[in-house]
Short mmCIF file of C-alpha atoms (C1' of nucleotides) in Angstrom, two decimals:
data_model
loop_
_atom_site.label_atom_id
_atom_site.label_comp_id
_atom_site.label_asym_id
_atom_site.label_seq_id
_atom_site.Cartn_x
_atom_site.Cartn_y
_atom_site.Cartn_z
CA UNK A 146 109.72 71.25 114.88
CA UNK A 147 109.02 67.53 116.71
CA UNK A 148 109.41 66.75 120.08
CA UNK A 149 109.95 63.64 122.36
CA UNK A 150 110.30 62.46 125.63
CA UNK A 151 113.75 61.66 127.60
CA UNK A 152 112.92 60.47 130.88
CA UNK A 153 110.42 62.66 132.51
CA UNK A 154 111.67 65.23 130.81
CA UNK A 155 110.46 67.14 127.21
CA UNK A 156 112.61 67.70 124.50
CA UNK A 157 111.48 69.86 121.36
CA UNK A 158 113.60 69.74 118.58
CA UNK A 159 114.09 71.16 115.20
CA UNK A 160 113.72 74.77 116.65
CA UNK A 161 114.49 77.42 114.35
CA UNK A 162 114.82 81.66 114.86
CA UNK A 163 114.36 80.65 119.06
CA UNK A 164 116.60 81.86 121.69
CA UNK A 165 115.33 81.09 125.65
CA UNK A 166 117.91 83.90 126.71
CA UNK A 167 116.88 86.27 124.13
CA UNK A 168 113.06 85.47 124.89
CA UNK A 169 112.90 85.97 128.76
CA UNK A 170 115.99 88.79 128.43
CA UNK A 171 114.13 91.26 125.92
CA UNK A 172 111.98 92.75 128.46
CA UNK A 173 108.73 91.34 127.91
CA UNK A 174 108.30 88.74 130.85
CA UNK A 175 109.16 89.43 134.58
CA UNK A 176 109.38 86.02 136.33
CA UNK A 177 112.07 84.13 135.54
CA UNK A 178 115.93 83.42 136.72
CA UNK A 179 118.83 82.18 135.32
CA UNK A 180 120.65 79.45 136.20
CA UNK A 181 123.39 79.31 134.06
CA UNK A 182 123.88 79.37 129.90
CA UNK A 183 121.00 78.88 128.34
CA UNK A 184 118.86 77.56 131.43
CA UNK A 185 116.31 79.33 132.83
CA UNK A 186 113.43 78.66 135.26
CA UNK A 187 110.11 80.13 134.80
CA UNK A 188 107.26 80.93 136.49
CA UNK A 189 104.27 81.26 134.14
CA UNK A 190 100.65 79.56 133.37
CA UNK A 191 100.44 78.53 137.31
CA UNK A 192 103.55 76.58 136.84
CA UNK A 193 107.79 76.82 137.94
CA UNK A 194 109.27 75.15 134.90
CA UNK A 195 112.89 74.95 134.27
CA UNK A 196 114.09 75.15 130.69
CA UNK A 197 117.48 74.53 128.88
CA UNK A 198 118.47 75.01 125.14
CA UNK A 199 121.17 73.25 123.88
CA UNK A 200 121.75 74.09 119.67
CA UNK A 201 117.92 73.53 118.03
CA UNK A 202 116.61 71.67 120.96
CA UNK A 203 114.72 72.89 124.37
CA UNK A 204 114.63 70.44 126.99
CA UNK A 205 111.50 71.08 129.39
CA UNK A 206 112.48 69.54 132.65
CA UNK A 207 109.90 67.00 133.86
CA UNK A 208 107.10 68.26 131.42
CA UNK A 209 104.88 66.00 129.63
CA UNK A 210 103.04 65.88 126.01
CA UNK A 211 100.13 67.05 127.05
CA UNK A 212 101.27 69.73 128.95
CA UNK A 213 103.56 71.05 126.45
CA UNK A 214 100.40 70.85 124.01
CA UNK A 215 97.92 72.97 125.85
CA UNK A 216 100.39 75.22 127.28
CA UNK A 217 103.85 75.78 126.61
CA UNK A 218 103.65 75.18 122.92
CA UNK A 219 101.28 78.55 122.63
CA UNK A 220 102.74 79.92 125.45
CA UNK A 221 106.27 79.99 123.38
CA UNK A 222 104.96 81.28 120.21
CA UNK A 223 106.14 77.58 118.57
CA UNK A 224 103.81 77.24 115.84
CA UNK A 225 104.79 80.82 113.91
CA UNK A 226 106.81 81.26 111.22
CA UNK A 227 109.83 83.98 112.78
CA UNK A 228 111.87 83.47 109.62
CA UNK A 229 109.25 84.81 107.62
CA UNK A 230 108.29 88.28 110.38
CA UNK A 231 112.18 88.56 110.15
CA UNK A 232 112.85 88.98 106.14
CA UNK A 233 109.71 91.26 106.18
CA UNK A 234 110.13 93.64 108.70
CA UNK A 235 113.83 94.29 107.38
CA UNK A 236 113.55 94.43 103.93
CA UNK A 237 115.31 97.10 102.12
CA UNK A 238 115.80 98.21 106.27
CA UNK A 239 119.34 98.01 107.11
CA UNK A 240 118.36 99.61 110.54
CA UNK A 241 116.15 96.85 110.98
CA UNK A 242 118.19 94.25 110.00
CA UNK A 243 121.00 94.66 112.15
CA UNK A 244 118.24 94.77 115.12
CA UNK A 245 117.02 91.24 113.65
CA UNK A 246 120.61 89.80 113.01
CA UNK A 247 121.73 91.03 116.77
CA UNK A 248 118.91 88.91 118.03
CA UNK A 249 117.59 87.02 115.88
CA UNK A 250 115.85 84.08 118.49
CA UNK A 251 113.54 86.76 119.91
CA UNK A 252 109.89 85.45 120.10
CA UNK A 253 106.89 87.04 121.75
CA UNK A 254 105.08 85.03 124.35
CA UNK A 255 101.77 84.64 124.75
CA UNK A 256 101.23 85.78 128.42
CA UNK A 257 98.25 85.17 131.02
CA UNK A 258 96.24 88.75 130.09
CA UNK A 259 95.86 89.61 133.75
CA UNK A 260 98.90 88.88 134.71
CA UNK A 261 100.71 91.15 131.87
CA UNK A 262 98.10 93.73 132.88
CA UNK A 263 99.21 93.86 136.88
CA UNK A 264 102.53 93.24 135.62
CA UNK A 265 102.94 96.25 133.10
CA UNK A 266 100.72 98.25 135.97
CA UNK A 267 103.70 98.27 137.74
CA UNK A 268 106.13 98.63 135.45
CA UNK A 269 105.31 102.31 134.82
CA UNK A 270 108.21 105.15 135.83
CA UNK A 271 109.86 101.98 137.45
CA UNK A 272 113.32 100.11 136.87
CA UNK A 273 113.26 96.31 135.64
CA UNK A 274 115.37 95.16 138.82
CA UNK A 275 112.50 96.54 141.39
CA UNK A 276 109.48 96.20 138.71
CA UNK A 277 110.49 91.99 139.12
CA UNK A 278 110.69 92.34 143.10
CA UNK A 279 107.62 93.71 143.56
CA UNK A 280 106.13 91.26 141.38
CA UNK A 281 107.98 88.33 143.18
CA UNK A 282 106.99 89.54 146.70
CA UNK A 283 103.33 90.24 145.33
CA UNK A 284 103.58 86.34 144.38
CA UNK A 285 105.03 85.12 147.50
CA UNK A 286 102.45 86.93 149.89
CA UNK A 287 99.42 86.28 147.67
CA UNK A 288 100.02 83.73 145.42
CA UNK A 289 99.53 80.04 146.15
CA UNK A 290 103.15 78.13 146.41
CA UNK A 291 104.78 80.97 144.42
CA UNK A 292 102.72 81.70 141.84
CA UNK A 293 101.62 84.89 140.66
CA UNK A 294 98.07 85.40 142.78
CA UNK A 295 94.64 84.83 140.97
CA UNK A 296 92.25 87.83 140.77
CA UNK A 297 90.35 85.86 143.57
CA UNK A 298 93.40 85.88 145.84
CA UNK A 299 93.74 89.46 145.36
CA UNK A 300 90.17 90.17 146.02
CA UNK A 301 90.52 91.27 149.84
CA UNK A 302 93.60 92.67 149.41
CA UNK A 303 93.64 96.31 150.54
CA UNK A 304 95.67 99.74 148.81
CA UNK A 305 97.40 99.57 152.39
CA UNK A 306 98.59 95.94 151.90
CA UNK A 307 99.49 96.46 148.35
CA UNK A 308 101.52 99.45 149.41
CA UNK A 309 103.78 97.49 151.97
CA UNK A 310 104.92 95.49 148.68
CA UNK A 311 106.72 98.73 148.31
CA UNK A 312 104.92 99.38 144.99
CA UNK A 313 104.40 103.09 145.84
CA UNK A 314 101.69 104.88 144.12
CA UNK A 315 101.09 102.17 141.97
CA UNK A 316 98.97 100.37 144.17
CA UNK A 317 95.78 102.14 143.94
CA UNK A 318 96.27 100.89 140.00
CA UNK A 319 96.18 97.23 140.85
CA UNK A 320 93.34 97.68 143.31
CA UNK A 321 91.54 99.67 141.00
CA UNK A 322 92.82 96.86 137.88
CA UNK A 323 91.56 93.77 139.91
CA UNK A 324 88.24 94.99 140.89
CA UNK A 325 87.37 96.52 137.40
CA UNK A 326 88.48 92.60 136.24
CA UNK A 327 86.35 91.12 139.08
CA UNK A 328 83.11 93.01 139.02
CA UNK A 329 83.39 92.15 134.78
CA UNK A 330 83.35 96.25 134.35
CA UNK A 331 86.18 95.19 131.87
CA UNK A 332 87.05 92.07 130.47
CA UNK A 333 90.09 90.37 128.89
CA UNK A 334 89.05 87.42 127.01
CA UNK A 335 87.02 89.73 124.93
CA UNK A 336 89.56 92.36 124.05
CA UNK A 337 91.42 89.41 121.82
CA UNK A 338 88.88 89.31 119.04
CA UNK A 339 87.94 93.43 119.33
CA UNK A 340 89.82 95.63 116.89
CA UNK A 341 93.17 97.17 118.79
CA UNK A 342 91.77 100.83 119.29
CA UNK A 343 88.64 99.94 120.53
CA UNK A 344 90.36 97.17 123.01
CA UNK A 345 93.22 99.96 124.04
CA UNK A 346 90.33 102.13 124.79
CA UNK A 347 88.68 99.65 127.25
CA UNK A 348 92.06 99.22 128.93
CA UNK A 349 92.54 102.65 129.34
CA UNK A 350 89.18 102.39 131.37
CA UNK A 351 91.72 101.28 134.56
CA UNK A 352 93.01 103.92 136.07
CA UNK A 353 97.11 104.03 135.52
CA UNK A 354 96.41 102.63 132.44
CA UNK A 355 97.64 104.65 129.67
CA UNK A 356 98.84 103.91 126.09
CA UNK A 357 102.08 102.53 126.66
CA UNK A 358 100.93 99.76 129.36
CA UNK A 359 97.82 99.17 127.39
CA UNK A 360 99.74 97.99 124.03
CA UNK A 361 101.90 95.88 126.23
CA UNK A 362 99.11 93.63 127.48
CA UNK A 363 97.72 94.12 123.87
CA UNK A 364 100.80 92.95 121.85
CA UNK A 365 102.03 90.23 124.94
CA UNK A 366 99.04 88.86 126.13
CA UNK A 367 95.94 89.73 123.77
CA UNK A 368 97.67 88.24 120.49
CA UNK A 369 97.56 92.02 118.92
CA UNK A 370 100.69 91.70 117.05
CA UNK A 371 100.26 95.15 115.27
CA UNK A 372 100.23 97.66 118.21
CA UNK A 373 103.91 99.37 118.58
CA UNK A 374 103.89 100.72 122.45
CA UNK A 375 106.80 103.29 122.87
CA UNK A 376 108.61 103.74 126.05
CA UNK A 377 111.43 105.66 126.50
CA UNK A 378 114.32 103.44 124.55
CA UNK A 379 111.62 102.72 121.56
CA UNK A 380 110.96 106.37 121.73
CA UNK A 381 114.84 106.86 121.80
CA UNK A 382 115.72 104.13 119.47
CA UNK A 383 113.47 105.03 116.55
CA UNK A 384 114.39 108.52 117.00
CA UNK A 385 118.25 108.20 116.82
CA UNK A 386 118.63 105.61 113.80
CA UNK A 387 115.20 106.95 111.90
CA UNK A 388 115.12 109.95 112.34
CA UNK A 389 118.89 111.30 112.52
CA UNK A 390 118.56 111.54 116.33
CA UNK A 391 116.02 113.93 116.35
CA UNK A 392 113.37 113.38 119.05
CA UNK A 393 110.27 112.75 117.44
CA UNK A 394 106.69 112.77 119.38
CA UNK A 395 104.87 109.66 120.81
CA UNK A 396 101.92 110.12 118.01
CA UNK A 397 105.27 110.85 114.89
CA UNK A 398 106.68 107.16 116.47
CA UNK A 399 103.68 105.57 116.53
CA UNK A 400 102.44 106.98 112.49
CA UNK A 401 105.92 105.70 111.56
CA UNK A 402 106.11 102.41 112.93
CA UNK A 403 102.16 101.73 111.87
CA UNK A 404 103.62 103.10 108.10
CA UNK A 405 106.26 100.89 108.04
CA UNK A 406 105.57 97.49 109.76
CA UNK A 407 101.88 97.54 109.56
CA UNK A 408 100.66 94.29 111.32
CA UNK A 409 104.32 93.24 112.01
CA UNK A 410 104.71 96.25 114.10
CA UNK A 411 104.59 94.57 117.32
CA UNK A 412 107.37 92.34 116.47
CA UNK A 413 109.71 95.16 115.14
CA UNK A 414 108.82 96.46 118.23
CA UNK A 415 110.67 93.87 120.01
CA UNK A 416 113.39 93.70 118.33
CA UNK A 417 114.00 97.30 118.49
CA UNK A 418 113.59 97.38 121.76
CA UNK A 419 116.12 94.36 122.37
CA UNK A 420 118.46 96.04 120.14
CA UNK A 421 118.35 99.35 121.92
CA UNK A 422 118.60 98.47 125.42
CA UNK A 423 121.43 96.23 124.73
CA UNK A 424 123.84 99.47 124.55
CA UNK A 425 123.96 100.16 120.48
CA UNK A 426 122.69 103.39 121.08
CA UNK A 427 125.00 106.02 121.31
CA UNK A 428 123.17 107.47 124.09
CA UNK A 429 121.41 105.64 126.88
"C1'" DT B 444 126.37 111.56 150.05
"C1'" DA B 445 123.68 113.57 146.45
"C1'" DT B 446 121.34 113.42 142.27
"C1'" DC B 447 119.03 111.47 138.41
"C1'" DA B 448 116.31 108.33 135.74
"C1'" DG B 449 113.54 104.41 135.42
"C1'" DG B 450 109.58 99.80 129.77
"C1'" DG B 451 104.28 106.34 132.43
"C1'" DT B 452 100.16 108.23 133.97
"C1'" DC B 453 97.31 111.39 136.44
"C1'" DG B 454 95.46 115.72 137.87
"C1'" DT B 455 95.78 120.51 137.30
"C1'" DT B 456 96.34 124.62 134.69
"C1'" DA C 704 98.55 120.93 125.26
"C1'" DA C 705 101.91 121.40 128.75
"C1'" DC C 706 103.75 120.43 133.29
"C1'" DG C 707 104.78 118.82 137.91
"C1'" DA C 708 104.00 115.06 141.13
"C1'" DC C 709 104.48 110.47 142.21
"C1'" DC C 710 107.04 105.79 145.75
"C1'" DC C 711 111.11 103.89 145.65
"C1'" DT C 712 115.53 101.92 144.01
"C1'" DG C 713 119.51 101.25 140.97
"C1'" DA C 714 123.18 103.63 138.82
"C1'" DT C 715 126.83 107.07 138.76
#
DNA sequence: TATCAGGGTCGTT
DNA sequence: AACGACCCTGAT
């Protein structure tokens, strides 16, 4: 991977196992739009960028060096070897390797942790089309120029306000999320180095919190690449082409996928996930 | 028009 | 450990 300027404009080449569509498509992020094959603007990392893939290459529209260095670099997951996740995960795992193969430019972000956390907040018992329109509005009234608001922004903000976003019961979650943030009852940048039960366990501190959004912002945001969360098309997924359609339990899932992928979990994960919602399940 | 499920979690039993 | 409630919207 190398990258150069054209005009204003960034262009990283050399890109291998990295798909824009697949990336912002697979469910992890919330904020971005398409604008036609392969081009996408983003909002992320207090910033609209507008992105377009063409073969190996990523052109970052009016982007320079340095800013692709300290941000979008990490933020893309650049640096790690996906070829290498890929051919270990599947091995001697057909099941796994048709996930992979389907799509195989999948890479996980690395997200802003409190973002991810309000984000997967309201994400819970919610459908992707409302989840991002909530978030959007949330962004618009809060946020400065359209970005997702700072913890600061959101310090005033009341449940009542928060529940006009139409977020339903959600909201007293991200009131109860930014203020345990705020008052430094729990705190993000420390979770990254803690080991993943402990680190789930001080998520779980926020109330609407449970397992499933806690590995979220552990696997997307926190850099814990071995925590598996289960919603209901993992849950469904691994159950139907592991386990001969049988449902299995949330604690069977996650003892399997911890057996099996160990600290690659997260990523099989993903493409599971990917795989599952993208209608090659015979249910769902 | 009605009904169900949606990238779950909480409070109660 | 099991079960219903929860705001609202998209899908059928």
């Amino acid at each position: 991977m190398n990258y150069y300027m054209d005009g204003k404009d960034l262009v990283v080449d050399g890109l291998r196992d990295f798909n824009i569509e697949e990336i912002l498509e697979c469910g992890q992020c919330f904020r971005f739009f398409k604008l036609g094959d392969l081009k996408y603007s983003i909002r992320a990392l207090g910033r609209e960028l507008t992105l377009e893939q063409t073969g190996n290459s990523l052109k970052l529209f009016n982007c320079g060096a340095e800013e692709f260095e300290t941000k979008w670099r990490h933020y893309f997951d650049m640096d790690r070897d996906y070829g290498a996740i890929k051919e270990k995960i599947s091995r001697n795992d057909s099941i796994m390797s048709a996930a992979v193969d389907y799509a195989g430019g999948i890479r996980l972000l690395n997200q802003e942790s409190y973002e991810c956390l309000l984000s997967f907040i309201i994400s819970q018992n919610n459908n992707i089309p409302r989840i991002k329109g909530i978030i959007a509005s949330m962004s618009e009234v809060y946020g400065s120029e359209g970005n997702f608001p700072t913890l600061k922004e959101l310090e005033n903000v009341t449940p009542e306000e928060l529940f006009a976003l139409k977020m339903g019961f959600r909201n007293k979650y991200i009131y109860d999320a930014v203020h345990r943030l705020l008052s430094g009852e729990v705190s993000l940048d420390k979770l990254e180095d803690m080991p993943c039960n402990e680190a789930r366990e001080e998520l779980k501190k926020i109330k609407g919190v449970g397992n499933k959004v806690a590995d979220c912002v552990l696997l997307f945001s926190l850099g814990h690449r071995e925590v598996f969360p289960i919603d209901v098309w993992v849950r469904r997924v691994v159950s139907e082409l592991y386990f001969d359609g049988q449902e299995q339990s949330l604690n069977t899932i996650s003892d399997f996928a911890r057996d099996k992928w160990g600290d690659l979990a997260g990523y099989a994960q993903q493409y599971l996930f990917y795989y599952a919602r993208s209608g090659n399940l015979t249910k769902g």
